[in-house]
Amino acid sequence: MAGRFENLPGGGAAVALDDVEISILRSLAVQLMELIGPGEEPAKDADPLAALFAEGPSKPPSDPALKRLFPDAYGDDSEELRAAASDFRRYTENDLRARKREDALVVVRALDALSADAAGEGGAVLKLTPDESRAWLGALNDLRLTIGTRLEVEDEEGEQLYRLPDSDPRKPMVMAYLWLGALQESLVETLMP
């Protein structure tokens, strides 16, 4: 099972992780939550129906990684499409941000529980329910998109990533990007019927 998710009976997935992998995954998930932001908690006496119609931002984020995580819905080919994308963003981005934060939080909580269960053992087997597996899949995807954006990875550059010299300062993040891709791919395989 080393480094690859495998099916669990009854659904879900499992993967063996060592302490370093646990630490890296947790750190990346926390950084992702920090990037996405804390979100706005509704006041305790707030009208739940009003919360459903709370408006979010109408403009795309300026940070390229956030722009990749929260892209425009329709592009910006015309003023009409820009207006539609702005409206779509205003009514959907808060929920999308909340879901992405929750997915990353599922990762952190699972890793924290794993670390507590395996204290001093050098690693452990992470076992996820089907719902946790889907949250992990979302978080792994978001992490890869974020790192890929920071590295300015283009589709045609994929092969070049494998040939970076060890002296290249991007090498550690490239290694994380490639590792997350392998984890994501193996998790997708476990979730397919």
Short mmCIF file of N, CA, C and O in Angstrom, two decimals, residues 8-92:
data_model
loop_
_atom_site.label_atom_id
_atom_site.label_comp_id
_atom_site.label_asym_id
_atom_site.label_seq_id
_atom_site.Cartn_x
_atom_site.Cartn_y
_atom_site.Cartn_z
N LEU A 8 -11.12 -0.03 0.39
CA LEU A 8 -11.49 -0.67 1.63
C LEU A 8 -12.81 -1.41 1.42
O LEU A 8 -13.66 -0.93 0.66
N PRO A 9 -13.00 -2.53 2.07
CA PRO A 9 -14.28 -3.22 1.96
C PRO A 9 -15.41 -2.29 2.41
O PRO A 9 -15.29 -1.60 3.41
N GLY A 10 -16.49 -2.25 1.64
CA GLY A 10 -17.61 -1.39 1.99
C GLY A 10 -17.45 0.04 1.53
O GLY A 10 -18.25 0.91 1.86
N GLY A 11 -16.42 0.32 0.77
CA GLY A 11 -16.18 1.68 0.28
C GLY A 11 -15.08 2.35 1.05
O GLY A 11 -14.57 1.84 2.04
N GLY A 12 -14.69 3.49 0.60
CA GLY A 12 -13.61 4.21 1.25
C GLY A 12 -12.26 3.79 0.70
O GLY A 12 -12.16 3.02 -0.25
N ALA A 13 -11.22 4.34 1.31
CA ALA A 13 -9.87 4.10 0.83
C ALA A 13 -8.89 4.13 1.99
O ALA A 13 -9.18 4.70 3.04
N ALA A 14 -7.74 3.53 1.77
CA ALA A 14 -6.68 3.51 2.78
C ALA A 14 -5.34 3.73 2.10
O ALA A 14 -5.14 3.35 0.95
N VAL A 15 -4.43 4.38 2.84
CA VAL A 15 -3.08 4.61 2.34
C VAL A 15 -2.13 4.62 3.53
O VAL A 15 -2.46 5.12 4.60
N ALA A 16 -0.95 4.04 3.33
CA ALA A 16 0.10 4.07 4.35
C ALA A 16 0.88 5.37 4.18
O ALA A 16 1.30 5.71 3.07
N LEU A 17 1.05 6.10 5.27
CA LEU A 17 1.80 7.35 5.25
C LEU A 17 2.84 7.33 6.36
O LEU A 17 2.56 6.88 7.46
N ASP A 18 4.03 7.84 6.04
CA ASP A 18 5.03 7.95 7.11
C ASP A 18 4.88 9.32 7.77
O ASP A 18 4.08 10.16 7.33
N ASP A 19 5.63 9.55 8.82
CA ASP A 19 5.51 10.80 9.59
C ASP A 19 5.78 12.04 8.74
O ASP A 19 5.12 13.07 8.91
N VAL A 20 6.76 11.95 7.84
CA VAL A 20 7.09 13.10 7.00
C VAL A 20 5.92 13.41 6.06
O VAL A 20 5.54 14.57 5.87
N GLU A 21 5.36 12.37 5.45
CA GLU A 21 4.22 12.56 4.54
C GLU A 21 3.02 13.15 5.29
O GLU A 21 2.35 14.05 4.78
N ILE A 22 2.78 12.67 6.49
CA ILE A 22 1.68 13.20 7.30
C ILE A 22 1.92 14.68 7.57
O ILE A 22 1.01 15.51 7.41
N SER A 23 3.13 15.02 7.94
CA SER A 23 3.47 16.41 8.25
C SER A 23 3.31 17.31 7.03
O SER A 23 2.77 18.42 7.11
N ILE A 24 3.79 16.84 5.87
CA ILE A 24 3.70 17.64 4.65
C ILE A 24 2.24 17.84 4.25
O ILE A 24 1.82 18.97 3.95
N LEU A 25 1.45 16.77 4.25
CA LEU A 25 0.04 16.88 3.87
C LEU A 25 -0.71 17.83 4.80
O LEU A 25 -1.50 18.67 4.36
N ARG A 26 -0.44 17.71 6.09
CA ARG A 26 -1.13 18.57 7.06
C ARG A 26 -0.74 20.03 6.85
O ARG A 26 -1.58 20.92 6.83
N SER A 27 0.55 20.28 6.67
CA SER A 27 1.02 21.65 6.46
C SER A 27 0.41 22.26 5.19
O SER A 27 -0.04 23.41 5.20
N LEU A 28 0.38 21.49 4.12
CA LEU A 28 -0.20 22.00 2.87
C LEU A 28 -1.69 22.27 3.02
O LEU A 28 -2.19 23.29 2.52
N ALA A 29 -2.41 21.39 3.72
CA ALA A 29 -3.86 21.60 3.92
C ALA A 29 -4.12 22.84 4.76
O ALA A 29 -5.04 23.62 4.47
N VAL A 30 -3.32 23.06 5.79
CA VAL A 30 -3.47 24.26 6.63
C VAL A 30 -3.18 25.51 5.79
O VAL A 30 -3.91 26.51 5.87
N GLN A 31 -2.13 25.47 4.99
CA GLN A 31 -1.81 26.61 4.14
C GLN A 31 -2.93 26.88 3.13
O GLN A 31 -3.23 28.05 2.84
N LEU A 32 -3.55 25.83 2.63
CA LEU A 32 -4.67 26.00 1.72
C LEU A 32 -5.83 26.70 2.41
O LEU A 32 -6.43 27.62 1.86
N MET A 33 -6.14 26.28 3.63
CA MET A 33 -7.22 26.93 4.38
C MET A 33 -6.89 28.40 4.63
O MET A 33 -7.77 29.26 4.53
N GLU A 34 -5.63 28.70 4.93
CA GLU A 34 -5.22 30.09 5.14
C GLU A 34 -5.36 30.90 3.86
O GLU A 34 -5.78 32.05 3.89
N LEU A 35 -5.01 30.30 2.72
CA LEU A 35 -5.12 30.97 1.44
C LEU A 35 -6.58 31.28 1.11
O LEU A 35 -6.92 32.38 0.68
N ILE A 36 -7.45 30.30 1.32
CA ILE A 36 -8.87 30.46 1.01
C ILE A 36 -9.50 31.50 1.92
O ILE A 36 -10.37 32.26 1.51
N GLY A 37 -9.06 31.56 3.15
CA GLY A 37 -9.56 32.55 4.09
C GLY A 37 -10.54 31.94 5.08
O GLY A 37 -11.06 30.84 4.87
N PRO A 38 -10.82 32.68 6.14
CA PRO A 38 -11.62 32.13 7.23
C PRO A 38 -13.11 32.04 6.94
O PRO A 38 -13.82 31.31 7.59
N GLY A 39 -13.61 32.78 5.99
CA GLY A 39 -15.05 32.78 5.75
C GLY A 39 -15.77 33.63 6.77
O GLY A 39 -15.19 34.13 7.73
N GLU A 40 -17.02 33.83 6.53
CA GLU A 40 -17.83 34.65 7.42
C GLU A 40 -18.86 33.78 8.11
O GLU A 40 -19.68 33.15 7.45
N GLU A 41 -18.79 33.73 9.41
CA GLU A 41 -19.76 32.98 10.19
C GLU A 41 -21.02 33.83 10.37
O GLU A 41 -20.92 34.99 10.75
N PRO A 42 -22.21 33.26 10.10
CA PRO A 42 -23.42 34.04 10.32
C PRO A 42 -23.62 34.28 11.82
O PRO A 42 -23.25 33.46 12.64
N ALA A 43 -24.20 35.43 12.14
CA ALA A 43 -24.49 35.74 13.54
C ALA A 43 -25.47 34.72 14.08
O ALA A 43 -26.29 34.16 13.34
N LYS A 44 -25.37 34.44 15.39
CA LYS A 44 -26.22 33.41 16.00
C LYS A 44 -27.71 33.70 15.84
O LYS A 44 -28.50 32.79 15.71
N ASP A 45 -28.07 34.97 15.83
CA ASP A 45 -29.48 35.31 15.70
C ASP A 45 -29.86 35.66 14.26
O ASP A 45 -30.92 36.18 14.00
N ALA A 46 -28.95 35.34 13.30
CA ALA A 46 -29.21 35.67 11.90
C ALA A 46 -30.31 34.80 11.33
O ALA A 46 -30.47 33.63 11.70
N ASP A 47 -31.04 35.35 10.41
CA ASP A 47 -32.11 34.65 9.71
C ASP A 47 -31.48 33.60 8.78
O ASP A 47 -30.71 33.95 7.89
N PRO A 48 -31.78 32.31 8.96
CA PRO A 48 -31.17 31.27 8.11
C PRO A 48 -31.51 31.45 6.63
O PRO A 48 -30.71 31.15 5.77
N LEU A 49 -32.70 31.94 6.34
CA LEU A 49 -33.08 32.16 4.95
C LEU A 49 -32.25 33.29 4.34
O LEU A 49 -31.81 33.20 3.20
N ALA A 50 -32.01 34.32 5.13
CA ALA A 50 -31.18 35.43 4.64
C ALA A 50 -29.76 34.96 4.38
O ALA A 50 -29.11 35.42 3.43
N ALA A 51 -29.27 34.03 5.20
CA ALA A 51 -27.92 33.51 5.00
C ALA A 51 -27.79 32.79 3.66
O ALA A 51 -26.74 32.80 3.04
N LEU A 52 -28.89 32.16 3.21
CA LEU A 52 -28.86 31.48 1.91
C LEU A 52 -28.64 32.46 0.77
O LEU A 52 -28.11 32.10 -0.28
N PHE A 53 -29.09 33.68 0.96
CA PHE A 53 -28.99 34.67 -0.11
C PHE A 53 -27.90 35.71 0.14
O PHE A 53 -27.89 36.76 -0.50
N ALA A 54 -27.00 35.41 1.05
CA ALA A 54 -25.88 36.32 1.32
C ALA A 54 -25.04 36.43 0.06
O ALA A 54 -24.78 35.44 -0.63
N GLU A 55 -24.62 37.62 -0.24
CA GLU A 55 -23.84 37.84 -1.45
C GLU A 55 -22.36 37.79 -1.15
O GLU A 55 -21.90 38.23 -0.11
N GLY A 56 -21.64 37.24 -2.10
CA GLY A 56 -20.19 37.16 -2.00
C GLY A 56 -19.55 38.18 -2.90
O GLY A 56 -20.21 39.11 -3.39
N PRO A 57 -18.27 38.01 -3.19
CA PRO A 57 -17.56 38.95 -4.05
C PRO A 57 -18.08 38.88 -5.48
O PRO A 57 -18.56 37.84 -5.93
N SER A 58 -17.98 39.99 -6.19
CA SER A 58 -18.43 40.00 -7.58
C SER A 58 -17.25 40.04 -8.56
O SER A 58 -17.44 39.88 -9.75
N LYS A 59 -16.03 40.23 -8.04
CA LYS A 59 -14.85 40.28 -8.90
C LYS A 59 -13.95 39.09 -8.59
O LYS A 59 -13.89 38.63 -7.45
N PRO A 60 -13.24 38.60 -9.60
CA PRO A 60 -12.31 37.49 -9.35
C PRO A 60 -11.19 37.92 -8.41
O PRO A 60 -10.83 39.10 -8.36
N PRO A 61 -10.63 36.98 -7.67
CA PRO A 61 -9.51 37.31 -6.78
C PRO A 61 -8.31 37.78 -7.60
O PRO A 61 -8.15 37.40 -8.76
N SER A 62 -7.46 38.57 -6.98
CA SER A 62 -6.26 39.03 -7.68
C SER A 62 -5.12 38.01 -7.59
O SER A 62 -4.27 37.95 -8.48
N ASP A 63 -5.10 37.20 -6.52
CA ASP A 63 -4.07 36.17 -6.37
C ASP A 63 -4.27 35.11 -7.45
O ASP A 63 -5.35 34.54 -7.57
N PRO A 64 -3.24 34.81 -8.25
CA PRO A 64 -3.40 33.82 -9.32
C PRO A 64 -3.86 32.44 -8.84
O PRO A 64 -4.64 31.78 -9.53
N ALA A 65 -3.39 32.01 -7.67
CA ALA A 65 -3.80 30.69 -7.17
C ALA A 65 -5.29 30.71 -6.80
O ALA A 65 -6.02 29.76 -7.10
N LEU A 66 -5.73 31.77 -6.15
CA LEU A 66 -7.16 31.88 -5.82
C LEU A 66 -8.00 32.02 -7.08
O LEU A 66 -9.11 31.48 -7.17
N LYS A 67 -7.47 32.73 -8.05
CA LYS A 67 -8.18 32.88 -9.33
C LYS A 67 -8.34 31.52 -10.00
O LYS A 67 -9.36 31.25 -10.63
N ARG A 68 -7.36 30.65 -9.82
CA ARG A 68 -7.44 29.29 -10.39
C ARG A 68 -8.44 28.44 -9.61
O ARG A 68 -9.16 27.64 -10.18
N LEU A 69 -8.49 28.62 -8.29
CA LEU A 69 -9.44 27.87 -7.47
C LEU A 69 -10.87 28.36 -7.65
O LEU A 69 -11.82 27.60 -7.48
N PHE A 70 -11.02 29.66 -7.97
CA PHE A 70 -12.34 30.27 -8.12
C PHE A 70 -12.41 31.01 -9.46
O PHE A 70 -12.49 32.23 -9.50
N PRO A 71 -12.39 30.25 -10.56
CA PRO A 71 -12.36 30.90 -11.88
C PRO A 71 -13.71 31.53 -12.25
O PRO A 71 -14.73 31.22 -11.64
N ASP A 72 -13.66 32.41 -13.24
CA ASP A 72 -14.91 32.98 -13.77
C ASP A 72 -15.71 31.88 -14.44
O ASP A 72 -15.16 30.98 -15.09
N ALA A 73 -17.02 31.98 -14.32
CA ALA A 73 -17.90 30.96 -14.87
C ALA A 73 -18.00 31.03 -16.39
O ALA A 73 -18.12 30.00 -17.05
N TYR A 74 -17.97 32.22 -16.96
CA TYR A 74 -18.27 32.35 -18.38
C TYR A 74 -17.17 33.00 -19.20
O TYR A 74 -17.36 33.28 -20.35
N GLY A 75 -16.05 33.28 -18.61
CA GLY A 75 -15.00 33.98 -19.33
C GLY A 75 -15.29 35.47 -19.36
O GLY A 75 -16.20 35.96 -18.71
N ASP A 76 -14.53 36.19 -20.16
CA ASP A 76 -14.75 37.63 -20.21
C ASP A 76 -14.74 38.13 -21.65
O ASP A 76 -14.18 39.16 -21.96
N ASP A 77 -15.39 37.38 -22.54
CA ASP A 77 -15.39 37.75 -23.95
C ASP A 77 -16.25 38.96 -24.26
O ASP A 77 -16.01 39.67 -25.23
N SER A 78 -17.26 39.20 -23.47
CA SER A 78 -18.14 40.34 -23.74
C SER A 78 -18.61 40.93 -22.42
O SER A 78 -18.50 40.32 -21.36
N GLU A 79 -19.14 42.12 -22.50
CA GLU A 79 -19.64 42.77 -21.29
C GLU A 79 -20.78 41.96 -20.68
O GLU A 79 -20.89 41.85 -19.46
N GLU A 80 -21.61 41.39 -21.52
CA GLU A 80 -22.74 40.57 -21.04
C GLU A 80 -22.25 39.34 -20.27
O GLU A 80 -22.76 39.01 -19.21
N LEU A 81 -21.22 38.67 -20.81
CA LEU A 81 -20.67 37.49 -20.13
C LEU A 81 -19.96 37.88 -18.85
O LEU A 81 -20.02 37.15 -17.85
N ARG A 82 -19.26 39.01 -18.85
CA ARG A 82 -18.60 39.47 -17.63
C ARG A 82 -19.63 39.76 -16.54
O ARG A 82 -19.43 39.44 -15.37
N ALA A 83 -20.76 40.35 -16.92
CA ALA A 83 -21.82 40.66 -15.95
C ALA A 83 -22.42 39.36 -15.42
O ALA A 83 -22.67 39.23 -14.21
N ALA A 84 -22.63 38.38 -16.30
CA ALA A 84 -23.18 37.09 -15.86
C ALA A 84 -22.21 36.37 -14.93
O ALA A 84 -22.61 35.78 -13.92
N ALA A 85 -20.90 36.42 -15.26
CA ALA A 85 -19.89 35.79 -14.42
C ALA A 85 -19.84 36.46 -13.06
O ALA A 85 -19.68 35.79 -12.02
N SER A 86 -19.97 37.77 -13.04
CA SER A 86 -19.96 38.52 -11.78
C SER A 86 -21.15 38.12 -10.91
O SER A 86 -21.00 37.88 -9.70
N ASP A 87 -22.33 38.01 -11.51
CA ASP A 87 -23.52 37.59 -10.76
C ASP A 87 -23.36 36.16 -10.24
O ASP A 87 -23.67 35.86 -9.09
N PHE A 88 -22.86 35.28 -11.10
CA PHE A 88 -22.66 33.89 -10.70
C PHE A 88 -21.70 33.80 -9.51
O PHE A 88 -21.96 33.11 -8.53
N ARG A 89 -20.59 34.53 -9.60
CA ARG A 89 -19.60 34.54 -8.52
C ARG A 89 -20.22 35.06 -7.22
O ARG A 89 -20.02 34.50 -6.16
N ARG A 90 -20.99 36.13 -7.33
CA ARG A 90 -21.58 36.76 -6.14
C ARG A 90 -22.46 35.77 -5.38
O ARG A 90 -22.50 35.79 -4.16
N TYR A 91 -23.14 34.88 -6.09
CA TYR A 91 -24.07 33.97 -5.42
C TYR A 91 -23.51 32.58 -5.16
O TYR A 91 -24.16 31.77 -4.50
N THR A 92 -22.31 32.28 -5.66
CA THR A 92 -21.77 30.93 -5.47
C THR A 92 -20.43 30.86 -4.76
O THR A 92 -20.09 29.83 -4.18
#
